[in-house]
XYZ file of C-alpha atoms in Angstrom:
661
model
C -18.065 56.104 -83.273
C -15.957 55.760 -86.557
C -18.286 53.488 -89.395
C -16.436 50.575 -91.283
C -16.221 50.902 -95.200
C -15.211 47.386 -95.019
C -17.707 44.768 -96.235
C -19.564 41.630 -93.828
C -17.543 38.937 -93.167
C -18.962 35.006 -94.217
C -22.475 34.287 -93.385
C -20.708 31.101 -91.295
C -18.549 34.145 -89.354
C -22.035 35.972 -87.895
C -23.309 32.823 -86.347
C -23.588 32.194 -82.710
C -20.813 29.585 -82.637
C -18.115 31.192 -84.367
C -18.759 34.403 -82.963
C -18.519 32.299 -79.275
C -14.853 31.058 -80.587
C -14.120 34.178 -81.448
C -14.984 36.371 -78.675
C -12.763 37.732 -75.974
C -13.413 36.152 -73.539
C -13.086 32.505 -74.370
C -9.618 33.864 -75.094
C -9.146 34.890 -70.989
C -10.703 31.791 -69.654
C -8.474 29.380 -72.006
C -5.354 31.044 -71.638
C -6.102 30.830 -67.718
C -6.411 27.672 -67.192
C -4.009 26.818 -68.853
C -1.421 29.276 -66.613
C -3.284 27.309 -63.646
C -2.481 24.298 -65.725
C 1.143 24.539 -65.778
C 1.924 26.146 -62.257
C -0.300 22.999 -60.987
C 2.858 20.630 -62.631
C 5.216 21.800 -61.882
C 4.477 21.986 -58.465
C 3.357 17.802 -59.694
C 7.475 17.426 -60.980
C 8.965 18.928 -58.430
C 7.303 17.545 -55.624
C 7.101 14.419 -57.556
C 7.895 13.548 -61.137
C 8.210 14.258 -65.063
C 5.961 10.865 -64.833
C 3.271 12.170 -62.741
C 3.293 15.609 -63.646
C 2.720 14.313 -67.757
C -0.208 11.718 -66.243
C -2.209 14.575 -64.365
C -1.282 17.760 -67.082
C 0.763 17.510 -70.109
C -0.204 13.989 -71.059
C -3.773 13.763 -69.590
C -6.777 14.425 -72.145
C -7.752 17.167 -71.426
C -4.814 18.953 -71.672
C -4.456 18.206 -75.034
C -8.157 19.737 -75.607
C -7.951 22.409 -74.256
C -4.992 23.404 -76.283
C -6.827 22.117 -79.798
C -9.921 25.140 -78.090
C -6.862 28.260 -78.252
C -5.708 27.190 -81.148
C -9.783 26.726 -82.892
C -9.619 30.755 -80.644
C -6.751 32.623 -82.383
C -7.986 30.560 -86.580
C -11.688 31.681 -85.997
C -10.776 35.355 -84.338
C -7.630 35.550 -86.798
C -10.651 35.004 -90.002
C -13.481 37.262 -88.351
C -11.471 40.125 -89.452
C -12.600 39.167 -93.118
C -11.339 40.891 -95.275
C -7.884 41.997 -93.829
C -6.120 45.395 -94.473
C -2.661 46.372 -94.046
C -3.508 47.025 -90.048
C -3.841 43.839 -89.439
C -0.558 42.097 -90.725
C 1.160 42.145 -87.143
C -2.685 41.386 -85.670
C -2.834 37.722 -88.171
C 1.644 36.946 -87.951
C 0.811 36.953 -84.080
C -1.497 34.524 -84.443
C -0.169 33.092 -86.810
C 2.858 32.243 -84.608
C 1.028 30.886 -82.176
C -1.765 28.319 -83.487
C 1.915 26.703 -84.985
C 3.150 26.767 -82.152
C 0.234 24.513 -80.558
C 0.143 22.233 -83.848
C 3.890 22.522 -83.308
C 3.482 21.192 -79.953
C 0.608 18.910 -79.985
C 2.599 17.515 -83.406
C 5.761 16.256 -80.992
C 3.459 14.337 -78.237
C 1.957 12.602 -80.230
C 4.384 11.439 -82.847
C 7.494 11.862 -81.302
C 9.666 9.879 -79.223
C 11.384 9.746 -76.184
C 12.936 7.316 -74.262
C 16.559 5.513 -73.191
C 19.209 2.210 -73.782
C 20.899 0.996 -71.713
C 24.674 0.069 -73.463
C 27.002 -2.632 -73.211
C 30.336 -1.922 -74.237
C 30.973 -5.456 -76.300
C 27.548 -5.692 -76.942
C 26.046 -6.506 -80.363
C 24.235 -3.164 -81.622
C 20.099 -3.372 -79.951
C 17.972 -0.748 -81.591
C 14.991 -1.389 -78.575
C 14.152 1.584 -76.609
C 13.183 1.939 -72.898
C 10.062 4.373 -72.906
C 8.865 5.677 -69.677
C 5.650 3.827 -69.625
C 4.540 0.983 -68.391
C 2.559 -1.699 -70.317
C 1.320 -5.353 -70.884
C 3.182 -7.503 -73.401
C 1.525 -10.711 -74.201
C 3.408 -12.855 -76.396
C -0.397 -15.401 -77.901
C 0.060 -18.809 -78.447
C -0.960 -17.358 -82.057
C 2.935 -16.393 -81.884
C 2.386 -12.654 -82.315
C 3.159 -9.537 -79.444
C 0.409 -7.980 -78.055
C 0.755 -4.703 -76.337
C -1.752 -2.811 -74.078
C -0.660 0.813 -71.699
C -0.841 0.156 -68.321
C 0.721 3.248 -66.425
C -2.345 2.890 -62.705
C -0.403 6.340 -61.875
C -3.954 7.026 -60.785
C -7.451 4.859 -61.527
C -5.161 1.455 -60.533
C -7.869 -1.790 -61.152
C -9.715 -3.586 -58.578
C -11.000 -6.902 -58.181
C -14.611 -4.858 -57.941
C -13.403 -2.559 -61.100
C -10.430 -4.761 -63.273
C -9.251 -3.509 -66.866
C -10.722 -5.871 -69.541
C -8.274 -5.756 -72.403
C -10.501 -7.822 -74.628
C -9.611 -11.564 -76.248
C -6.426 -13.083 -77.026
C -6.043 -15.608 -80.128
C -7.237 -19.248 -77.748
C -10.059 -17.073 -76.774
C -8.942 -16.869 -73.149
C -10.221 -13.446 -72.414
C -7.350 -11.267 -70.264
C -7.450 -8.580 -68.499
C -5.961 -6.568 -65.011
C -7.935 -7.613 -61.813
C -5.273 -5.900 -59.398
C -2.312 -3.480 -59.275
C 0.370 -3.365 -56.530
C 3.430 -0.550 -55.796
C 4.967 -2.484 -54.528
C 6.253 -6.604 -54.656
C 7.485 -9.194 -53.045
C 9.146 -13.055 -54.915
C 9.840 -15.653 -52.863
C 10.671 -19.447 -54.380
C 7.945 -21.980 -53.752
C 9.365 -24.951 -56.595
C 5.692 -27.356 -57.261
C 6.370 -30.682 -57.226
C 7.037 -32.819 -60.691
C 6.625 -36.220 -62.268
C 9.658 -36.312 -64.187
C 12.458 -33.983 -64.429
C 12.868 -30.965 -62.686
C 15.840 -30.227 -59.493
C 15.714 -31.640 -55.660
C 14.496 -28.640 -53.429
C 14.353 -28.247 -49.584
C 12.169 -25.600 -46.916
C 13.687 -24.483 -43.422
C 13.074 -22.351 -41.539
C 16.019 -20.547 -38.487
C 15.470 -19.445 -35.070
C 16.916 -17.579 -32.637
C 15.006 -17.118 -29.410
C 17.475 -14.681 -28.291
C 16.926 -11.814 -31.341
C 13.573 -13.166 -31.554
C 13.942 -13.804 -34.893
C 12.627 -16.378 -37.676
C 13.626 -16.436 -40.990
C 12.661 -19.133 -43.686
C 13.193 -19.855 -47.268
C 12.898 -22.608 -50.776
C 16.487 -23.673 -51.870
C 16.531 -24.926 -55.302
C 19.500 -27.387 -56.287
C 21.070 -26.406 -59.253
C 19.987 -23.253 -59.193
C 22.436 -20.580 -58.973
C 19.809 -18.032 -57.420
C 17.929 -19.923 -54.893
C 21.015 -22.473 -54.264
C 22.910 -20.484 -51.997
C 20.363 -18.157 -48.346
C 22.625 -15.716 -46.954
C 21.582 -14.340 -43.697
C 24.251 -12.115 -43.094
C 27.066 -13.965 -40.983
C 26.001 -17.158 -41.783
C 25.583 -18.610 -45.335
C 23.522 -21.909 -46.916
C 24.040 -23.739 -49.424
C 21.902 -28.084 -51.106
C 23.654 -29.002 -53.931
C 23.872 -33.115 -54.860
C 25.699 -35.004 -52.974
C 26.765 -36.624 -49.690
C 28.382 -34.496 -46.870
C 32.500 -35.368 -47.199
C 33.063 -38.475 -43.806
C 34.742 -36.668 -40.678
C 38.413 -37.078 -41.197
C 37.868 -37.354 -37.288
C 39.634 -34.197 -36.335
C 37.709 -31.362 -36.427
C 39.290 -28.149 -37.190
C 41.344 -26.104 -34.210
C 40.234 -23.009 -33.522
C 43.422 -21.027 -34.126
C 46.414 -21.687 -31.594
C 46.428 -21.190 -27.828
C 47.619 -16.609 -27.277
C 50.748 -16.776 -25.252
C 50.387 -16.349 -21.447
C 51.030 -12.464 -21.325
C 48.409 -9.646 -20.963
C 48.300 -7.916 -24.067
C 46.310 -5.360 -25.934
C 43.458 -6.888 -25.854
C 39.930 -5.410 -27.879
C 36.560 -6.998 -28.026
C 32.628 -6.090 -29.139
C 29.726 -7.848 -26.972
C 26.240 -8.178 -27.821
C 23.852 -8.651 -24.415
C 20.667 -9.305 -23.967
C 18.079 -8.528 -21.775
C 16.140 -11.995 -22.988
C 18.711 -13.893 -23.048
C 21.145 -13.574 -20.094
C 23.286 -16.555 -19.741
C 24.145 -15.471 -22.925
C 26.059 -12.587 -25.572
C 27.340 -12.777 -29.087
C 31.605 -11.735 -28.970
C 33.298 -10.587 -31.133
C 37.288 -10.112 -31.042
C 38.601 -6.477 -32.027
C 42.253 -6.858 -31.541
C 44.586 -9.201 -29.306
C 42.163 -12.051 -28.466
C 39.022 -12.674 -26.058
C 38.639 -10.617 -22.706
C 37.115 -13.152 -21.153
C 34.197 -10.626 -19.902
C 30.264 -11.643 -19.667
C 28.092 -8.966 -19.476
C 24.178 -9.074 -18.458
C 22.115 -6.086 -19.496
C 19.648 -5.679 -16.988
C 15.276 -6.178 -18.339
C 14.411 -1.888 -18.288
C 12.153 -0.504 -16.203
C 10.301 2.720 -15.405
C 10.798 3.711 -18.484
C 15.097 3.872 -18.622
C 17.217 1.756 -20.647
C 17.884 -1.351 -17.964
C 22.174 -1.790 -16.286
C 24.702 -3.846 -17.653
C 25.763 -6.385 -15.655
C 29.895 -6.698 -15.703
C 31.474 -10.383 -14.439
C 35.482 -9.675 -14.636
C 38.378 -11.825 -12.570
C 35.395 -12.404 -9.907
C 34.309 -9.279 -10.150
C 30.602 -7.982 -10.274
C 30.905 -4.057 -12.044
C 27.265 -2.880 -13.158
C 26.126 0.577 -15.635
C 23.028 2.300 -16.353
C 22.823 2.171 -19.958
C 21.909 5.676 -19.986
C 24.094 7.344 -18.364
C 26.869 5.504 -20.414
C 25.876 5.143 -23.748
C 28.825 5.808 -25.597
C 31.740 6.720 -23.055
C 34.742 5.442 -21.500
C 34.919 4.400 -18.128
C 37.429 1.773 -15.943
C 36.048 -1.218 -15.088
C 37.209 -0.813 -11.294
C 40.468 -1.598 -10.777
C 41.292 -4.007 -12.988
C 43.252 -2.463 -16.519
C 40.095 -3.419 -18.201
C 37.934 -0.115 -19.973
C 34.160 -0.616 -21.277
C 32.771 1.681 -23.135
C 28.397 1.378 -24.389
C 28.201 1.463 -28.103
C 24.467 0.941 -28.386
C 21.558 -0.251 -27.998
C 17.964 -2.046 -28.406
C 14.986 -1.753 -27.005
C 13.178 -3.864 -29.594
C 16.393 -5.210 -31.132
C 15.847 -7.006 -34.673
C 19.082 -7.858 -37.791
C 17.487 -7.176 -40.921
C 19.709 -7.574 -44.092
C 22.530 -8.381 -41.968
C 22.347 -4.341 -40.062
C 21.427 -4.345 -36.506
C 18.131 -2.055 -35.397
C 14.965 -1.708 -33.531
C 11.581 -1.982 -35.258
C 9.797 0.166 -32.242
C 10.994 1.934 -29.392
C 9.325 -0.431 -26.746
C 11.355 -2.567 -24.537
C 10.305 -5.579 -26.293
C 13.771 -7.585 -26.653
C 16.519 -4.889 -25.477
C 19.767 -5.585 -26.203
C 23.418 -3.842 -26.351
C 26.425 -3.400 -27.913
C 29.188 -3.184 -25.053
C 32.686 -3.167 -26.098
C 35.515 -3.916 -23.563
C 39.361 -2.803 -24.460
C 42.519 -2.904 -21.988
C 46.169 -4.386 -21.620
C 45.452 -7.945 -20.145
C 45.661 -12.537 -21.027
C 43.900 -12.884 -24.016
C 41.037 -15.773 -22.349
C 41.057 -19.194 -24.035
C 38.653 -20.598 -25.804
C 35.833 -22.077 -25.011
C 36.182 -26.549 -25.876
C 34.318 -27.420 -29.140
C 31.051 -29.059 -29.567
C 28.932 -31.336 -30.952
C 25.860 -29.781 -33.954
C 23.770 -33.046 -33.669
C 20.589 -32.248 -33.079
C 20.502 -33.790 -29.167
C 22.837 -31.866 -27.707
C 22.320 -26.957 -27.461
C 24.783 -25.001 -27.899
C 26.430 -22.616 -25.437
C 26.766 -19.338 -26.723
C 28.933 -17.691 -23.586
C 31.481 -16.057 -25.282
C 31.146 -17.049 -28.980
C 31.864 -14.552 -31.802
C 30.124 -15.423 -34.576
C 29.705 -11.682 -36.020
C 28.769 -9.735 -39.293
C 31.226 -10.313 -42.228
C 33.174 -6.939 -43.959
C 32.274 -5.147 -46.582
C 33.009 -7.625 -49.569
C 34.092 -10.064 -46.988
C 33.077 -14.119 -46.764
C 30.853 -14.970 -44.478
C 32.050 -16.737 -40.936
C 29.753 -19.568 -41.231
C 28.916 -22.259 -43.405
C 25.892 -24.405 -43.655
C 26.104 -26.940 -47.294
C 22.955 -29.094 -47.150
C 23.468 -32.869 -49.559
C 20.750 -34.402 -51.335
C 21.831 -38.077 -52.519
C 19.341 -39.793 -54.751
C 17.570 -41.990 -52.202
C 16.284 -38.564 -51.174
C 18.852 -37.942 -47.866
C 19.558 -35.161 -46.781
C 23.659 -34.763 -45.145
C 25.463 -31.880 -43.799
C 28.429 -30.276 -43.500
C 29.067 -26.923 -41.105
C 31.406 -24.786 -40.827
C 31.769 -21.975 -37.600
C 33.596 -19.655 -37.193
C 33.926 -21.198 -33.324
C 33.713 -24.665 -33.273
C 34.915 -25.779 -35.924
C 34.067 -28.247 -38.606
C 31.378 -31.143 -38.077
C 28.950 -33.360 -40.322
C 26.267 -36.012 -40.253
C 22.997 -36.663 -41.855
C 19.672 -34.223 -40.520
C 16.404 -35.484 -40.704
C 13.511 -33.356 -41.640
C 11.886 -31.020 -38.274
C 14.744 -32.759 -36.613
C 16.741 -28.973 -35.093
C 20.061 -28.431 -35.808
C 21.710 -26.394 -33.436
C 23.610 -24.388 -35.616
C 27.288 -22.747 -32.867
C 25.920 -19.810 -34.321
C 24.717 -17.648 -31.045
C 21.566 -20.011 -30.844
C 19.675 -20.436 -34.071
C 18.364 -23.185 -34.597
C 17.874 -25.260 -38.005
C 15.107 -27.291 -39.350
C 14.221 -28.692 -42.683
C 11.108 -29.088 -42.522
C 9.980 -30.205 -46.142
C 11.559 -31.600 -49.048
C 10.963 -32.110 -52.755
C 12.362 -34.386 -54.531
C 11.914 -33.344 -58.403
C 11.029 -29.500 -58.268
C 10.205 -26.969 -60.637
C 11.663 -23.809 -60.799
C 8.231 -21.394 -59.538
C 8.751 -18.027 -58.276
C 5.579 -16.331 -56.379
C 4.782 -13.010 -56.237
C 2.535 -11.258 -52.737
C 1.622 -8.122 -52.334
C 4.020 -5.687 -49.747
C 2.663 -2.547 -47.579
C 3.898 0.536 -46.969
C 5.963 0.195 -43.207
C 6.697 3.524 -43.055
C 9.577 2.190 -40.186
C 10.956 -0.595 -41.862
C 13.840 0.864 -43.841
C 13.115 1.104 -47.994
C 14.018 -1.878 -49.728
C 13.576 -1.644 -53.924
C 10.651 -3.903 -54.493
C 9.013 -3.333 -58.474
C 5.163 -2.920 -58.466
C 3.420 -4.982 -59.804
C -0.007 -6.369 -61.804
C -2.393 -8.755 -61.408
C -3.657 -10.328 -64.836
C -6.419 -12.502 -65.337
C -7.112 -14.834 -67.728
C -11.039 -16.183 -68.175
C -11.365 -19.799 -70.842
C -14.071 -21.723 -71.133
C -15.507 -20.770 -67.044
C -12.038 -21.797 -66.175
C -9.829 -18.198 -64.452
C -6.044 -18.183 -63.693
C -4.791 -15.192 -61.518
C -1.013 -14.868 -61.429
C 0.442 -11.292 -60.478
C 3.215 -10.074 -62.981
C 6.339 -8.146 -60.783
C 7.739 -4.958 -63.725
C 10.715 -6.571 -65.464
C 9.685 -10.259 -65.066
C 8.043 -13.257 -67.479
C 5.256 -15.651 -66.945
C 3.871 -18.283 -68.491
C 0.110 -19.086 -67.680
C -0.754 -21.941 -68.987
C -4.307 -21.236 -71.298
C -5.028 -24.128 -73.995
C -3.762 -25.707 -76.777
C -1.138 -23.826 -75.602
C 0.961 -21.342 -73.097
C 0.910 -17.743 -73.499
C 4.350 -15.607 -72.216
C 3.365 -12.733 -70.108
C 4.590 -9.812 -69.147
C 4.767 -6.280 -67.935
C 7.257 -3.633 -67.818
C 8.805 -0.514 -69.446
C 6.441 -0.208 -73.566
C 9.489 -0.688 -75.699
C 9.994 0.723 -78.742
C 12.206 -0.179 -82.361
C 13.842 2.108 -83.923
C 15.110 1.959 -87.619
C 18.561 2.527 -85.926
C 20.451 0.347 -83.501
C 23.208 1.564 -81.277
C 26.136 0.333 -79.978
C 29.223 1.744 -77.326
C 32.303 1.891 -78.637
C 33.968 3.291 -75.589
C 33.030 5.432 -72.451
C 34.837 7.336 -70.614
C 34.800 9.054 -67.664
C 36.889 12.330 -66.004
C 38.010 12.552 -63.336
C 38.489 16.294 -61.030
C 42.169 17.060 -60.376
C 43.518 16.281 -57.170
C 40.429 13.321 -55.996
C 38.281 10.787 -57.986
C 35.401 12.198 -58.720
C 33.769 12.124 -61.663
C 33.593 15.357 -63.967
C 32.374 14.341 -66.472
C 31.443 10.694 -68.576
C 31.763 10.581 -72.550
C 30.339 7.938 -74.685
C 31.410 7.016 -78.279
C 28.325 5.205 -80.229
C 28.030 3.731 -83.282
C 24.651 4.018 -85.042
C 24.140 1.339 -88.435
C 21.424 0.600 -90.249
C 19.377 -1.663 -91.857
C 20.833 -0.270 -95.999
C 24.912 -0.776 -94.983
C 24.952 2.898 -93.469
C 26.758 3.550 -89.842
C 28.653 7.059 -88.297
C 30.369 7.594 -85.773
C 29.433 10.090 -83.079
C 30.610 10.597 -79.183
C 28.006 12.665 -76.462
C 28.453 14.199 -72.899
C 26.335 15.987 -71.218
C 25.021 18.595 -72.751
C 26.358 17.729 -75.616
C 23.942 15.156 -77.787
C 24.978 14.192 -81.376
C 22.389 13.756 -84.122
C 21.572 11.346 -86.782
C 21.565 11.107 -89.531
C 24.523 13.604 -89.318
C 24.068 15.809 -92.393
C 24.328 19.307 -90.883
C 20.569 20.099 -92.638
C 18.790 17.487 -90.898
C 18.338 18.472 -87.562
C 16.538 21.585 -88.907
C 14.047 19.407 -89.994
C 13.597 17.290 -86.088
C 13.022 14.337 -87.843
C 16.746 13.065 -86.431
C 17.193 11.056 -83.373
C 19.668 13.603 -80.816
C 21.510 11.291 -78.595
C 22.381 12.350 -74.406
C 24.621 10.862 -72.146
C 22.007 9.864 -69.442
C 22.907 7.731 -66.760
C 26.434 5.875 -66.019
C 27.323 3.166 -63.430
C 30.583 3.696 -61.353
C 30.743 -0.605 -60.888
C 30.556 -1.072 -64.241
C 32.736 1.820 -66.651
C 31.706 -0.446 -70.409
C 27.784 0.679 -69.296
C 26.421 4.001 -70.634
C 22.834 3.906 -70.461
C 21.612 6.784 -73.794
C 18.927 9.027 -74.441
C 17.079 9.236 -77.324
C 14.502 11.793 -79.302
C 13.091 12.849 -82.568
C 10.514 15.688 -82.343
C 8.826 15.538 -85.740
C 6.878 18.795 -85.136
C 10.447 20.872 -83.104
C 11.082 22.605 -86.271
C 6.785 24.333 -86.544
C 7.831 25.157 -82.640
C 10.715 27.380 -83.858
C 9.144 29.565 -86.635
C 5.989 29.964 -84.290
C 8.431 30.900 -81.450
C 9.824 33.589 -83.989
C 5.976 34.509 -85.858
C 5.420 35.697 -82.858
C 8.004 37.761 -81.826
C 7.934 38.973 -85.330
C 4.340 39.727 -84.613
C 4.316 41.170 -80.987
C 7.005 43.515 -83.088
C 5.833 44.604 -86.002
C 2.538 45.935 -83.610
C 4.614 47.777 -81.911
C 7.132 49.472 -83.685
C 6.516 48.905 -87.313
C 3.661 52.844 -87.369
C 3.063 51.085 -91.656
C 1.627 48.067 -89.099
C -0.056 49.140 -86.348
C -4.270 50.315 -86.977
C -4.157 54.022 -86.745
C -6.864 56.703 -84.014
C -5.805 59.797 -84.003
C -7.454 62.321 -86.350
C -10.590 60.289 -87.573
C -13.289 61.727 -88.155
C -16.282 60.088 -86.068
C -19.256 60.003 -88.964
C -22.263 58.631 -87.853
C -23.288 55.001 -88.931
C -25.636 54.238 -92.254
C -26.171 51.508 -91.486
C -29.342 49.131 -90.388
C -31.174 51.508 -87.734
C -30.976 48.154 -85.954
C -27.095 47.108 -86.310
C -24.677 49.430 -84.340
C -22.103 50.755 -85.680
C -18.471 49.269 -85.270
C -15.460 50.826 -84.849
C -12.104 49.867 -86.205
C -10.730 51.745 -84.218
C -11.053 49.637 -80.876
C -10.822 46.034 -82.314
C -8.070 44.790 -80.226
C -4.932 44.644 -81.809
C -3.849 40.762 -80.564
C -6.867 38.305 -79.712
């Protein structure tokens, strides 16, 4: 084999550890694992999101260690060729480029900044950057705000394995004992001796729809003094209900006794055969009575129709979605929908299962006829039940106010009165006692006030919600359960994302918040204008543009615009972006309902220049290796001579050296 006449390298390069780091086998293993990791990260990002990919791959500690091992392997491999010769130049340039590229990547990942800011036109400049990482923030009793990482994509804390975070200024020990992907918030006022506001708890039920709703109402609270249930609103105010005027609201003028186009939508329930909920669509009520037979033998039951003293029946499955005449009358019927287990969720009808536990149908009756006279009004007193036959409580259209309204009043002496507005029965008022039902006239809904607090403090209670694949998707925040242990007394509280909770430690309470990590920037951003360009011929958006003003504490400022694929950088000098030390501002998202709002992304990567330099060096090294003859190792025509070295030391052939390690 060919003999190398070069002197041996430093002694440390002949150590087994150096040989291990310089080996080609190690390089192959490191590169293979990185390739597998890149494929896995891509799958995670496409199947879940970028945060999951960062948590398990790109942002994991093992990935940084692996990149460091690869850089060490490349560096030792390059040093092992010492003393270097001309034909080593391409080899060294390539290795130096890869090491520089890895260094730039690590510097950007560790010291870089990436986040978003939501800006509103007319607001003062802000410098609070939101990072896509969860954080627990404590406003301690000594006035210092402390932040703790709280990302729990994997290995979340549990009551048996809490995450201890240390001690606070008042000596209390802080720990996170649980995590929930979804929390439900409910008002749960606490009684106080001084101050506060009146609060009451009510429940409202319907046997027809087999539902029960409950809630607290708190006066003087813009968020919690009102409860909406779709077809009606319930509100709590201070004072007393207005005295009845002696005249109840007339439902409507008497319909003319002439045939006209009529159309009415009617809900019918098998559990309440004598009850129906009707909604007049056109002309007036049809006077048709609808009943739903209970399904048997796996069918959907039959609809029984009473019109003009005659009875007709229609099979639900057969006539679902079909128009059919009702006998020889001028009216027609269409069964629009069927629910085997009827519920109303967020103002919309639906079925919670396929079992016929509470069957219901929606039937539309239409045709020529004389509008039926409205039913006489009835009192809303608790002692009288309200019939809903023909009653048309209905879900309001989008943007339309609910036609039914109940206002509860609390007087200074604690007396509770009400004013009830029903689309069918007009307006009435009276006194309401605790635990006494009030028939609302909205179908068969009955309301009961069962708790009253003359002085209460606003307090929210949060509880985890179990995932139900059959339930509609609701936007609920995730949250953590925080525990404070002070002098043997333990305090626990769920803290949802985006909320700040006060915990009563001694001598001063502490404020606990959970949400995205906030990073203060040395620059402030202000939204001057936001434009949406529309496509010609329609209103679909074609692009978005934000005009921003950047300001610094020393009085410098600049104005720039960013839109899709066109960011701008600050400072604005032409050479600064090449350093990677500028703030790159890009258009991220917008709010179609508020064109005075814009969300921008801000990126600062101090390793950017090293990445570019490293990439250029790799390209140059590969080019030299394959296309420039002086930098390639010549092997053709070299004589093969015996090695003059020691017998125990085998000859080394430079001609077999790999050009690239």
